Amino acid sequence: MLELRGVSVGYGRTAVVHDVDLEVPTGGAVAVMGHNGAGKTTLLRAAVGLLPVRSGTILLDGVDVTRMRPHQRVRRGLGYVPQGQLCFPQLTTLENLRLVADGRPDGARLVDEVLDTFPALRGLLPRKAGLLSGGQRQQLAIARTLLTQPRLLVLDEPTEGIQPNVVAEIEEVIAALTARDDLSVLLVEQHVGFALRATGRYYVLESGRVTSSGSGGPGAVADVRAAMAV
């Protein structure tokens, strides 16, 4: 589904990501982990087309999208949920959803489907998004992206800034998404245990380089934490 081959990215003269190889299989889920400043968000921004690569190739379904603009990648099935629970705060929850859905012939059905995925949002449809909790806004942000019917969902720190008592709700939703056969997921996440439970494979970034990778399973949490401690 998504393949990064020797991808290097930077800002101005500063190199941030160095020669990264990464693959998200069709219907699979992959986690990228590492400390703050390791280059995780920079890597995701390059993958979705918000940052140009200095070298390397990005393939989406076998097609070279390295020079494609973000909206062209969206048309090819890529959906991106950045950090920060982004929404339009002065609009209601329903209006936020309709902004995406109304341009589609099956928009009403799609809204109903994402509300089945996020039932907590049904009771919040008339409420302004700016009055929602962090966890509710994150669910709204993911729901809006799902309305584009992506085949690859890219999530950047979906539990960041969420109160601990509602992190479990976000984790439950993401775990359900990563279990879908028709959706590939690339997840950047600080919670190591959850990230490994939700995905089948992981990569650890340190100073913009992949220092460790592997599959989940017994011992994986200890392996990742050891890699991040170096």
Tab-separated table of N, CA and C in Angstrom, residues 2-7 9 17 19-24 43-44 46-48 53 56-59 186 203:
chain	number	residue	atom	x	y	z
A	2	LEU	N	1.718	1.420	1.026
A	2	LEU	CA	2.629	2.563	1.089
A	2	LEU	C	4.048	2.054	1.273
A	3	GLU	N	4.959	2.601	0.481
A	3	GLU	CA	6.353	2.196	0.592
A	3	GLU	C	7.249	3.422	0.483
A	4	LEU	N	8.112	3.586	1.471
A	4	LEU	CA	9.127	4.635	1.448
A	4	LEU	C	10.475	3.976	1.225
A	5	ARG	N	11.184	4.454	0.220
A	5	ARG	CA	12.482	3.877	-0.133
A	5	ARG	C	13.570	4.941	-0.029
A	6	GLY	N	14.416	4.807	0.950
A	6	GLY	CA	15.548	5.719	1.087
A	6	GLY	C	15.155	7.173	1.202
A	7	VAL	N	14.084	7.458	1.942
A	7	VAL	CA	13.537	8.815	2.021
A	7	VAL	C	14.330	9.666	3.012
A	9	VAL	N	14.460	13.817	4.384
A	9	VAL	CA	13.651	15.031	4.424
A	9	VAL	C	14.325	16.030	5.353
A	17	VAL	N	15.250	13.742	8.527
A	17	VAL	CA	15.024	12.313	8.292
A	17	VAL	C	16.058	11.825	7.296
A	19	ASP	N	17.414	8.680	4.966
A	19	ASP	CA	17.465	7.388	4.277
A	19	ASP	C	16.554	6.340	4.926
A	20	VAL	N	15.282	6.690	5.102
A	20	VAL	CA	14.336	5.796	5.777
A	20	VAL	C	13.656	4.866	4.771
A	21	ASP	N	13.647	3.591	5.096
A	21	ASP	CA	12.863	2.584	4.383
A	21	ASP	C	11.729	2.157	5.302
A	22	LEU	N	10.505	2.161	4.764
A	22	LEU	CA	9.337	1.810	5.575
A	22	LEU	C	8.252	1.287	4.651
A	23	GLU	N	7.502	0.297	5.125
A	23	GLU	CA	6.428	-0.264	4.297
A	23	GLU	C	5.186	-0.521	5.145
A	24	VAL	N	4.035	-0.095	4.614
A	24	VAL	CA	2.729	-0.404	5.205
A	24	VAL	C	2.010	-1.313	4.212
A	43	LEU	N	8.532	12.786	8.940
A	43	LEU	CA	8.398	11.651	8.031
A	43	LEU	C	6.962	11.536	7.522
A	44	LEU	N	5.982	11.689	8.412
A	44	LEU	CA	4.584	11.606	7.993
A	44	LEU	C	4.223	12.735	7.038
A	46	ALA	N	6.095	14.215	4.955
A	46	ALA	CA	6.645	13.875	3.640
A	46	ALA	C	5.800	12.805	2.965
A	47	ALA	N	5.358	11.816	3.742
A	47	ALA	CA	4.567	10.719	3.174
A	47	ALA	C	3.260	11.216	2.572
A	48	VAL	N	2.657	12.249	3.185
A	48	VAL	CA	1.375	12.747	2.679
A	48	VAL	C	1.540	13.903	1.702
A	53	VAL	N	10.612	15.676	-0.439
A	53	VAL	CA	11.729	14.830	-0.040
A	53	VAL	C	13.000	15.324	-0.698
A	56	GLY	N	15.047	9.910	-2.359
A	56	GLY	CA	14.226	8.744	-2.087
A	56	GLY	C	12.937	8.751	-2.882
A	57	THR	N	12.140	7.708	-2.685
A	57	THR	CA	10.918	7.494	-3.448
A	57	THR	C	9.784	7.097	-2.509
A	58	ILE	N	8.584	7.616	-2.806
A	58	ILE	CA	7.376	7.252	-2.070
A	58	ILE	C	6.400	6.622	-3.050
A	59	LEU	N	5.985	5.399	-2.749
A	59	LEU	CA	5.059	4.666	-3.605
A	59	LEU	C	3.744	4.463	-2.869
A	186	LEU	N	-1.081	3.856	9.151
A	186	LEU	CA	0.255	4.249	9.585
A	186	LEU	C	0.071	5.152	10.791
A	203	TYR	N	8.384	0.531	13.678
A	203	TYR	CA	9.680	1.118	13.365
A	203	TYR	C	9.997	2.122	14.466
